[in-house]
Short mmCIF file of C-alpha atoms in Angstrom, two decimals:
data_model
loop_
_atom_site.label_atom_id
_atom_site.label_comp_id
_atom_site.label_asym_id
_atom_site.label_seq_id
_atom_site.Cartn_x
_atom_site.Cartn_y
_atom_site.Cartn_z
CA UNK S 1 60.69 21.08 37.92
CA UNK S 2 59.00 18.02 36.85
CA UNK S 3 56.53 17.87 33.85
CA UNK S 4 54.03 15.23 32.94
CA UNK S 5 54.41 15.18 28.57
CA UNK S 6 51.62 13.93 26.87
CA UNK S 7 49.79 14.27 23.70
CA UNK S 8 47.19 13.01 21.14
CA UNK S 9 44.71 11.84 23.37
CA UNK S 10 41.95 11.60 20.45
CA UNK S 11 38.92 11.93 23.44
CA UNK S 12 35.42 10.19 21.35
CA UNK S 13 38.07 8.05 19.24
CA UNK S 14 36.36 4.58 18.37
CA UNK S 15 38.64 1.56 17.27
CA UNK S 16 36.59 0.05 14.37
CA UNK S 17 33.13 0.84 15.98
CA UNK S 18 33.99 0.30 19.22
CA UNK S 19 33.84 2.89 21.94
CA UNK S 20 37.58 3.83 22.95
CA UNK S 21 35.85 6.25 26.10
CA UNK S 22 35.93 3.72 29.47
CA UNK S 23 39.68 3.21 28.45
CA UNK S 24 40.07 7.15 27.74
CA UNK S 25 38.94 7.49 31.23
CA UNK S 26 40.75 4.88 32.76
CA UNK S 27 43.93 6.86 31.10
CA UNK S 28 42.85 10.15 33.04
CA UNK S 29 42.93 8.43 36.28
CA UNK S 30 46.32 6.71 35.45
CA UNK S 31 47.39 10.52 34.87
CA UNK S 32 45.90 12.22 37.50
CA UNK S 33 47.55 9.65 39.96
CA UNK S 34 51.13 9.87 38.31
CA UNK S 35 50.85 13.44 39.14
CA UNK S 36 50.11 12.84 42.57
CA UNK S 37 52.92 10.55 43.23
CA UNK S 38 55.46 11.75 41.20
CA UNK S 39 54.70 15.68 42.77
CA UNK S 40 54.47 16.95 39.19
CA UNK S 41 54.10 20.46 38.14
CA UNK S 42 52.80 21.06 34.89
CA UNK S 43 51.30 18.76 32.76
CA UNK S 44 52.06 19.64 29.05
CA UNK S 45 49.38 18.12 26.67
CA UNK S 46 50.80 18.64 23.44
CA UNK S 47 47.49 18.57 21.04
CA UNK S 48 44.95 16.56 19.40
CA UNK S 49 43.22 16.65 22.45
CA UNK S 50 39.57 15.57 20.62
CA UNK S 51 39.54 13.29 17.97
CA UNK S 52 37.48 15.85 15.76
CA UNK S 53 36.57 18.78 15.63
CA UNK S 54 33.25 18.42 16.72
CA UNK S 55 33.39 16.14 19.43
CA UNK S 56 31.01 13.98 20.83
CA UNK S 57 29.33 15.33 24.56
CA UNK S 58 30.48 12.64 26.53
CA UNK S 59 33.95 13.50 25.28
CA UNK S 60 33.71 16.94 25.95
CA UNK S 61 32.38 16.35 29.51
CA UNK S 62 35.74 13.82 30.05
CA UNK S 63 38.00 16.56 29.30
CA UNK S 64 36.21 19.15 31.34
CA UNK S 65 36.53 16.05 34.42
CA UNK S 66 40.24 15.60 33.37
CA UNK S 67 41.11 19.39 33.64
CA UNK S 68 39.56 19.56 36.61
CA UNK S 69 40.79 16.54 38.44
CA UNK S 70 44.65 17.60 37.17
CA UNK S 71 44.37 20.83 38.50
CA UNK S 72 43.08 19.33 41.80
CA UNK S 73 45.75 17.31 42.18
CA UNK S 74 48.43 20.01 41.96
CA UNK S 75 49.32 20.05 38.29
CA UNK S 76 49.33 23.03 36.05
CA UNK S 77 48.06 22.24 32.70
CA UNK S 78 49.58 23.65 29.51
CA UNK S 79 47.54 22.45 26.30
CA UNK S 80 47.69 22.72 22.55
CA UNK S 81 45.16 22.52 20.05
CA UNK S 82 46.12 19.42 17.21
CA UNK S 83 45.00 19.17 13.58
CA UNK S 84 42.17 17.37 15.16
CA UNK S 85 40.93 19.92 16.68
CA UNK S 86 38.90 23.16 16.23
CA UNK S 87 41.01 26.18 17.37
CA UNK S 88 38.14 28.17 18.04
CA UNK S 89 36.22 25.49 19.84
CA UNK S 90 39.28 24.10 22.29
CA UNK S 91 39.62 28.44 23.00
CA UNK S 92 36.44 28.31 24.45
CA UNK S 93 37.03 29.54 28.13
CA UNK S 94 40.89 29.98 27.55
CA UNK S 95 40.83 33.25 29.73
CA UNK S 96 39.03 32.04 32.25
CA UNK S 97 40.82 29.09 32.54
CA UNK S 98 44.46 30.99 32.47
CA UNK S 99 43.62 32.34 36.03
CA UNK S 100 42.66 28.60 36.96
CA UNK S 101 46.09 27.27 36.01
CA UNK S 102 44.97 25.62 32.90
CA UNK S 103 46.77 26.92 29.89
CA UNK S 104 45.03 26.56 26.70
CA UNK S 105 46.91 27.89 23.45
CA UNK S 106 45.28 27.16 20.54
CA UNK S 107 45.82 30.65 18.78
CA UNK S 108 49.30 30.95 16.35
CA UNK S 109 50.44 34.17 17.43
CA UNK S 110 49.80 33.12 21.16
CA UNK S 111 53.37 30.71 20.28
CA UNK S 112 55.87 33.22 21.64
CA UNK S 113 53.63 34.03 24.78
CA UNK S 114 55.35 32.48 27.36
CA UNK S 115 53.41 30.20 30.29
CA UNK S 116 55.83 31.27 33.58
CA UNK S 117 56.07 28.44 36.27
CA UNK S 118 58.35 29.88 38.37
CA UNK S 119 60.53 31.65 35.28
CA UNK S 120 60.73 28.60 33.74
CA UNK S 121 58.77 29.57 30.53
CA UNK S 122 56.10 27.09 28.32
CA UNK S 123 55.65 28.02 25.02
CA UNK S 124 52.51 26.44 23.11
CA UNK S 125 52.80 26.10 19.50
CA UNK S 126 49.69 25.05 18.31
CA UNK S 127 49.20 22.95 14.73
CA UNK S 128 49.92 25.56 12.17
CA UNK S 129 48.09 25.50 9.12
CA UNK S 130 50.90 27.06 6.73
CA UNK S 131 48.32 28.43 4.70
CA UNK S 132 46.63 30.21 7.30
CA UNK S 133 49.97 32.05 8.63
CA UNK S 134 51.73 32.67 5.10
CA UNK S 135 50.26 36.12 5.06
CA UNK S 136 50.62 37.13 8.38
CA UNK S 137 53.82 36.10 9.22
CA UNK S 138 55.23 36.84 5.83
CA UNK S 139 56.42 33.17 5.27
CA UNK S 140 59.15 32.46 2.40
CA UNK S 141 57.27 29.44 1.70
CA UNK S 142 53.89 27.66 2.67
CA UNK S 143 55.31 24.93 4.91
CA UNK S 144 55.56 24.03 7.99
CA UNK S 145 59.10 24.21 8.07
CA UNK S 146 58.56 27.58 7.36
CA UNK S 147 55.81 28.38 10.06
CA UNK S 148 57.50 26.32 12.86
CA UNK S 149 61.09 27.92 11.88
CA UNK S 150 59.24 31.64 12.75
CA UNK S 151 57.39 30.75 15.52
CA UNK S 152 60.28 29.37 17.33
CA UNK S 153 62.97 32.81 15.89
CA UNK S 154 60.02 34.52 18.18
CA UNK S 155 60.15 31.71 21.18
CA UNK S 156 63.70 31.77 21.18
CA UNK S 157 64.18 35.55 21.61
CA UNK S 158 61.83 35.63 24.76
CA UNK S 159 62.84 32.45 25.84
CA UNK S 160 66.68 34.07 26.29
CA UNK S 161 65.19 36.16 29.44
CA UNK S 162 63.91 33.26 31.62
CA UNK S 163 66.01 30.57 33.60
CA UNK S 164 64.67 28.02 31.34
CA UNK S 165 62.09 27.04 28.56
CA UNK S 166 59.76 24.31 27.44
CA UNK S 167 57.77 24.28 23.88
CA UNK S 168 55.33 22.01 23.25
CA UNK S 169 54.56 21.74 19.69
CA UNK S 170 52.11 18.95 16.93
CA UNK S 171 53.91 18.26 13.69
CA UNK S 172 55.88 16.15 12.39
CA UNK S 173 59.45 15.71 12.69
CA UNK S 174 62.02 14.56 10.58
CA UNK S 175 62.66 11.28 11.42
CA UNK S 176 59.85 9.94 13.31
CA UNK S 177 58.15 7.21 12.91
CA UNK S 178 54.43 7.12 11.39
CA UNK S 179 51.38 4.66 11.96
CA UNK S 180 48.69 4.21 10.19
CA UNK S 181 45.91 6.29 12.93
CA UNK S 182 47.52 10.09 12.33
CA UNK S 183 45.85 11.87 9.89
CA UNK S 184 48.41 13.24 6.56
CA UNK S 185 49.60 17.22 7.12
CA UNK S 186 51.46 17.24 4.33
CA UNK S 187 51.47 20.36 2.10
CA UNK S 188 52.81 20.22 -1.34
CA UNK S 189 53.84 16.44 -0.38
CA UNK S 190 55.86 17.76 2.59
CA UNK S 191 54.93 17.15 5.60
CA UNK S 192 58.38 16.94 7.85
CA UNK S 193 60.06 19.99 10.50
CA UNK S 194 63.91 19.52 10.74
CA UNK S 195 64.87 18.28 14.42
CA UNK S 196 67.31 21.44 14.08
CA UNK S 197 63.87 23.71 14.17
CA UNK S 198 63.67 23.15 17.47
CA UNK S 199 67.44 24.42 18.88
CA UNK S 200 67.78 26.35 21.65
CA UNK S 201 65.39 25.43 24.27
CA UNK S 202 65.47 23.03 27.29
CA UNK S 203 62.59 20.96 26.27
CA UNK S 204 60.43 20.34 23.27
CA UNK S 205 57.09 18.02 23.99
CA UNK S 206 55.85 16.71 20.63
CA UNK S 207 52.33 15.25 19.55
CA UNK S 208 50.98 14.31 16.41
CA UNK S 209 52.92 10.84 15.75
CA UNK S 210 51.15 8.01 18.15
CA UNK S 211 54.27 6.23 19.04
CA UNK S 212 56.86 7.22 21.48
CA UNK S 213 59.69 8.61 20.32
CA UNK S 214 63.29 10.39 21.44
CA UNK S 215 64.44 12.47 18.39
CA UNK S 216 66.94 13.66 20.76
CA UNK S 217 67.69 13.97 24.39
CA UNK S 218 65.77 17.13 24.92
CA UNK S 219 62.89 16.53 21.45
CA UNK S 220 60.33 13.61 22.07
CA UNK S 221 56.87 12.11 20.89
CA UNK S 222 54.83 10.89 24.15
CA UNK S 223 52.92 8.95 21.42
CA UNK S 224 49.33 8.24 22.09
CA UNK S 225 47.90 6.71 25.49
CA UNK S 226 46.11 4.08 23.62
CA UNK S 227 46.27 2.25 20.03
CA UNK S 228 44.36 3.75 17.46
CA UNK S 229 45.85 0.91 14.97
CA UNK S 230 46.31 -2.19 14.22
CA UNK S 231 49.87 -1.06 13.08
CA UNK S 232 50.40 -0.13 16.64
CA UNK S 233 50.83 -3.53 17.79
CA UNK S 234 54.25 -3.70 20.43
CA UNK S 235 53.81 0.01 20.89
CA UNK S 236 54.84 0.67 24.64
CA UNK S 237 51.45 3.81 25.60
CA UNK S 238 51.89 6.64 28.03
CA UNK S 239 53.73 9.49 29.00
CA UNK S 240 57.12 11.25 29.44
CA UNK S 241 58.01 12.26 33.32
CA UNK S 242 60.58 14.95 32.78
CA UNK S 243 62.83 16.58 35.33
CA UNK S 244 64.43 19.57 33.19
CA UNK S 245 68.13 19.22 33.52
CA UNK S 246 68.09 15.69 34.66
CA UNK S 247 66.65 13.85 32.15
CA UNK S 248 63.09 11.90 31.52
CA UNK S 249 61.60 8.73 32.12
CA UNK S 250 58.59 6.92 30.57
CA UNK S 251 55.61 6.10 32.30
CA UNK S 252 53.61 3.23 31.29
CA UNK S 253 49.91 3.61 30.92
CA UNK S 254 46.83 0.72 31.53
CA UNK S 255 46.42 -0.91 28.54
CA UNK S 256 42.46 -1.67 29.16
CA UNK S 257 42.72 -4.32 26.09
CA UNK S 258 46.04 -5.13 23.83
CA UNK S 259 46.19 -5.14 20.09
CA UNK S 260 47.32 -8.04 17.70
CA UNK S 261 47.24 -9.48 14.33
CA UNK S 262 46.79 -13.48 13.35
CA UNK S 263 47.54 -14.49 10.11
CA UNK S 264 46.72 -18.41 9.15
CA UNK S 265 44.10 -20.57 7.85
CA UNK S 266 40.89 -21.02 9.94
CA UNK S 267 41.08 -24.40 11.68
CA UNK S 268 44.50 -23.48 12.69
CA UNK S 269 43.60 -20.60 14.49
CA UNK S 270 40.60 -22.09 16.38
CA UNK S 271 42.25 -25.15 17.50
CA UNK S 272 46.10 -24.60 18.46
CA UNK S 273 46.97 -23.77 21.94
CA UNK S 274 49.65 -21.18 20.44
CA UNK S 275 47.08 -18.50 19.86
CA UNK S 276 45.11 -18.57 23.25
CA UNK S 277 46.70 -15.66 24.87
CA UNK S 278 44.59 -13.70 21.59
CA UNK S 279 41.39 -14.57 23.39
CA UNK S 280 41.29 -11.34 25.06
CA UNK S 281 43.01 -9.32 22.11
CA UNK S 282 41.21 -6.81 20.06
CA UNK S 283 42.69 -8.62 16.42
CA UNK S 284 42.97 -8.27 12.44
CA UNK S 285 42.78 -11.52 10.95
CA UNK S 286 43.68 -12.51 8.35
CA UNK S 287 43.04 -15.99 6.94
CA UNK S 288 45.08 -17.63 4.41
CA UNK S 289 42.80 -20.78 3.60
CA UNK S 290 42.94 -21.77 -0.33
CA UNK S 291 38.75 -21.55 0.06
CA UNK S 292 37.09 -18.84 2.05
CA UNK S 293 35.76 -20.35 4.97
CA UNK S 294 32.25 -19.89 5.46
CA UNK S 295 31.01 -17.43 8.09
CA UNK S 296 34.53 -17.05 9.14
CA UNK S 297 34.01 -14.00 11.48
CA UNK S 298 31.15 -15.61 13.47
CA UNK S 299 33.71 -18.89 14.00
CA UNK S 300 36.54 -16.56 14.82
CA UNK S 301 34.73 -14.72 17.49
CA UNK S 302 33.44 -17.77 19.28
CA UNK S 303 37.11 -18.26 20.13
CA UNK S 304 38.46 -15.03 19.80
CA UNK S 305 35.64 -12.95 20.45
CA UNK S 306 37.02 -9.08 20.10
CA UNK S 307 38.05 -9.76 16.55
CA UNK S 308 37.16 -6.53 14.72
CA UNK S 309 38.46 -6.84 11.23
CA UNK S 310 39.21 -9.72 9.04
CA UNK S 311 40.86 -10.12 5.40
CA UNK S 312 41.63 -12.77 3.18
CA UNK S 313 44.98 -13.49 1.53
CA UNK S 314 44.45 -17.34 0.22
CA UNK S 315 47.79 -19.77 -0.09
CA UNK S 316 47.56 -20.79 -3.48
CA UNK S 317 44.84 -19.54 -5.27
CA UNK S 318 44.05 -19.86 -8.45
CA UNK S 319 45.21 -17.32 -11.35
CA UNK S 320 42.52 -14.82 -11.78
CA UNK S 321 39.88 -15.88 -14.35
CA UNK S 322 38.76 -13.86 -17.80
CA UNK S 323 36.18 -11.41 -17.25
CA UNK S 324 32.98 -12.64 -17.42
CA UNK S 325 30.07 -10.83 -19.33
CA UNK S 326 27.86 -8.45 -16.92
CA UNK S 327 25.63 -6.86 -19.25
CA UNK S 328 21.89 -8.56 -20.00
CA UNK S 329 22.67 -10.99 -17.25
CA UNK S 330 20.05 -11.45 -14.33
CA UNK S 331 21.19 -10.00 -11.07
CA UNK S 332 21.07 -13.05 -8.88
CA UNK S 333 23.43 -15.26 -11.39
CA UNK S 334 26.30 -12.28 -11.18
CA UNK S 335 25.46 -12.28 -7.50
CA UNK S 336 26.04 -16.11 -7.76
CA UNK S 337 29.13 -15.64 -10.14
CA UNK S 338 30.77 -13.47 -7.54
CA UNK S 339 30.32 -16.08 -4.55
CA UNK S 340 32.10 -18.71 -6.88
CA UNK S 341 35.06 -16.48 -7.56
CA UNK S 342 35.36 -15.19 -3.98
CA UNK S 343 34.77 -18.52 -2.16
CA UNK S 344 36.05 -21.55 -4.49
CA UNK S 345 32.74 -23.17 -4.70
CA UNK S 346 28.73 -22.45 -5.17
CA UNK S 347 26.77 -20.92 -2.69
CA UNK S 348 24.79 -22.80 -0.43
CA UNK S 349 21.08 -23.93 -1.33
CA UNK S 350 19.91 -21.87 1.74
CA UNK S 351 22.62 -19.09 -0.07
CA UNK S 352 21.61 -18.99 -3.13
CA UNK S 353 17.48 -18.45 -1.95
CA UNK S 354 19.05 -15.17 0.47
CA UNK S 355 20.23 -13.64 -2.39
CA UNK S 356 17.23 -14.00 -4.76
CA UNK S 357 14.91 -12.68 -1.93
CA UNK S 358 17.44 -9.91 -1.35
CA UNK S 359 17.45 -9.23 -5.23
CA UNK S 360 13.56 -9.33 -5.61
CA UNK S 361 13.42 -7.47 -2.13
CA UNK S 362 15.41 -4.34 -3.77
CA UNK S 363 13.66 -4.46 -6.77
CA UNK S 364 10.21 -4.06 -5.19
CA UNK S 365 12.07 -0.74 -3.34
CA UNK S 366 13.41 0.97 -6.20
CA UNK S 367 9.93 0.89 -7.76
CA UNK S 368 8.10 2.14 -4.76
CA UNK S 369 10.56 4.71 -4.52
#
């Protein structure tokens, strides 16, 4: 049997403002036609499916397309709800689509009911909330040790009557390897699952953490199909191609635009030949020039025009100076005051008459108001 692992596909994602959908879409077609050439069987999407909980239409409407097209092209489709998503939302449908072939489990006690593809048995353990299944399950403990450790006592016990099993679970194992895009499940400052957890089945598909990983031969991240961070930078996007018994392979996705970071002082960057394969990079800057340049960004993006965020970290700066006095002062000569600190120098004639009018401009507002 082969299966297509995936996860964390964060559909309506932006990447500091900018719209992450073409390349979502472009990643559905890069999936739909692995599964046509590579005769898979299941598709196992292992949550965060949406990038919110209430997603955006034109997400919604991709998913519905990539369901469809999957199915279409011979895949069955097991899928788990993440922290990102709504339970009850991603349920919508679920029992229509089981008769369809797509598998949605989004529901905690819904962990131990098996998917059967020819008896080889998926088991989707949604994100658990340990709070929500404390009660219920009668928990030692609220974590997610705790919740994971009973819903897989339950998956285990079934799992011992088929020829095989496959669990696709989102948390976070001991172990892995964070970036900055997944959001913090920690409870009580815990937020890890021991690998051991996960014993005793063929297969374990893992989302939540957005780079690949192998925790083991049979435990892996798929990682996300696209950078949602700068700290992302080198990762290698896509998916796991398993054959269960044999082994897995990873399968590259399109990367629609790569990621990078530049760090050095203005003129440098705009003028060396070193940094020209950036030109088509989204990028974090940052500059490192004793002064802050003037309009930095707009210079930046005339040669490297996808830059989306930009910091300073100046060589050599100054020592911080004394605290100046704020109170009783006009506005404009703090506003001025701050320029001078920030920048190494006055502001600009032109400047200085931008922020007045600004100034006078939100004074005349807050007394209309």
């Amino acid at each position: 049997m082969r299966i297509l692992h995936t996860s964390d596909w964060h559909l309506g994602r932006s990447f500091h403002r900018e719209s992450l959908l073409g390349a979502q879409a472009a990643f559905v077609d890069h999936l739909v036609e692995t599964v046509r050439a590579e005769r898979v069987d299941v598709v196992a999407v292992a949550g965060d499916v949406y990038d919110r909980a209430l997603p955006p239409v034109d997400a919604v409407a991709l998913l519905d397309e990539a369901l469809g097209r999957l199915r279409g092209a011979g895949a069955r489709v097991v899928l788990i709800s993440g922290n990102h998503d709504s339970a009850l939302r991603l349920r919508f449908g679920s029992a229509l689509f089981e008769s369809a072939g797509v598998h949605v489990r989004t529901a905690p006690d819904q962990s131990w009911e098996p998917v059967l593809v020819d008896d080889v048995a998926f088991y989707g353990i949604p994100y658990l909330e340990p709070e929500l299944v404390r009660a219920a399950w009668e928990l030692p403990d609220r974590s997610h040790t705790a919740a994971i450790s009973y819903a897989m006592t339950r998956i285990r016990a079934d799992a011992a009557r088929h020829r095989a099993s496959v669990v696709l679970s989102h948390c976070f194992v001991t172990g892995g390897q964070a970036s900055d895009s997944e959001r913090d499940i920690s409870v009580g400052g815990v937020a890890h699952v021991p690998l051991q957890a996960f014993d005793g089945v063929d297969y374990v598909a893992l989302g939540h953490l957005h780079g690949r990983q192998r925790m083991s031969e049979t435990v892996r991240y798929s990682g996300s199909p696209l950078a949602y961070s700068f700290s992302e930078v080198g990762h290698l996007k896509g998916s796991w191609l398993v054959t269960l018994g044999e082994g897995a392979e990873f399968v590259p996705a399109p990367v629609p635009r790569p990621v990078g970071r530049l760090r050095g002082e203005l003129e440098s960057l705009l003028t060396l030949p070193d940094y020209a394969a950036y030109e088509n990079h989204w990028l974090q800057v940052v500059l490192t020039d004793a002064v802050r340049p003037k309009s930095a960004m707009d210079r930046l993006r005339a040669r490297f025009p996808h830059t989306l965020a930009l910091s300073f970290d100046p060589v050599g700066a100054a020592p911080a100076a004394q605290p100046v006095r704020l109170s009783g002062r006009p506005e404009a000569e703090v506003a001025l005051d701050f320029v001078r600190e920030v920048r190494g120098e006055p502001a600009a004639p032109e400047e200085e008459d931008l922020l007045r009018q600004a100034i006078e401009a939100s004074r005349v507002k807050e007394t209309m108001a």
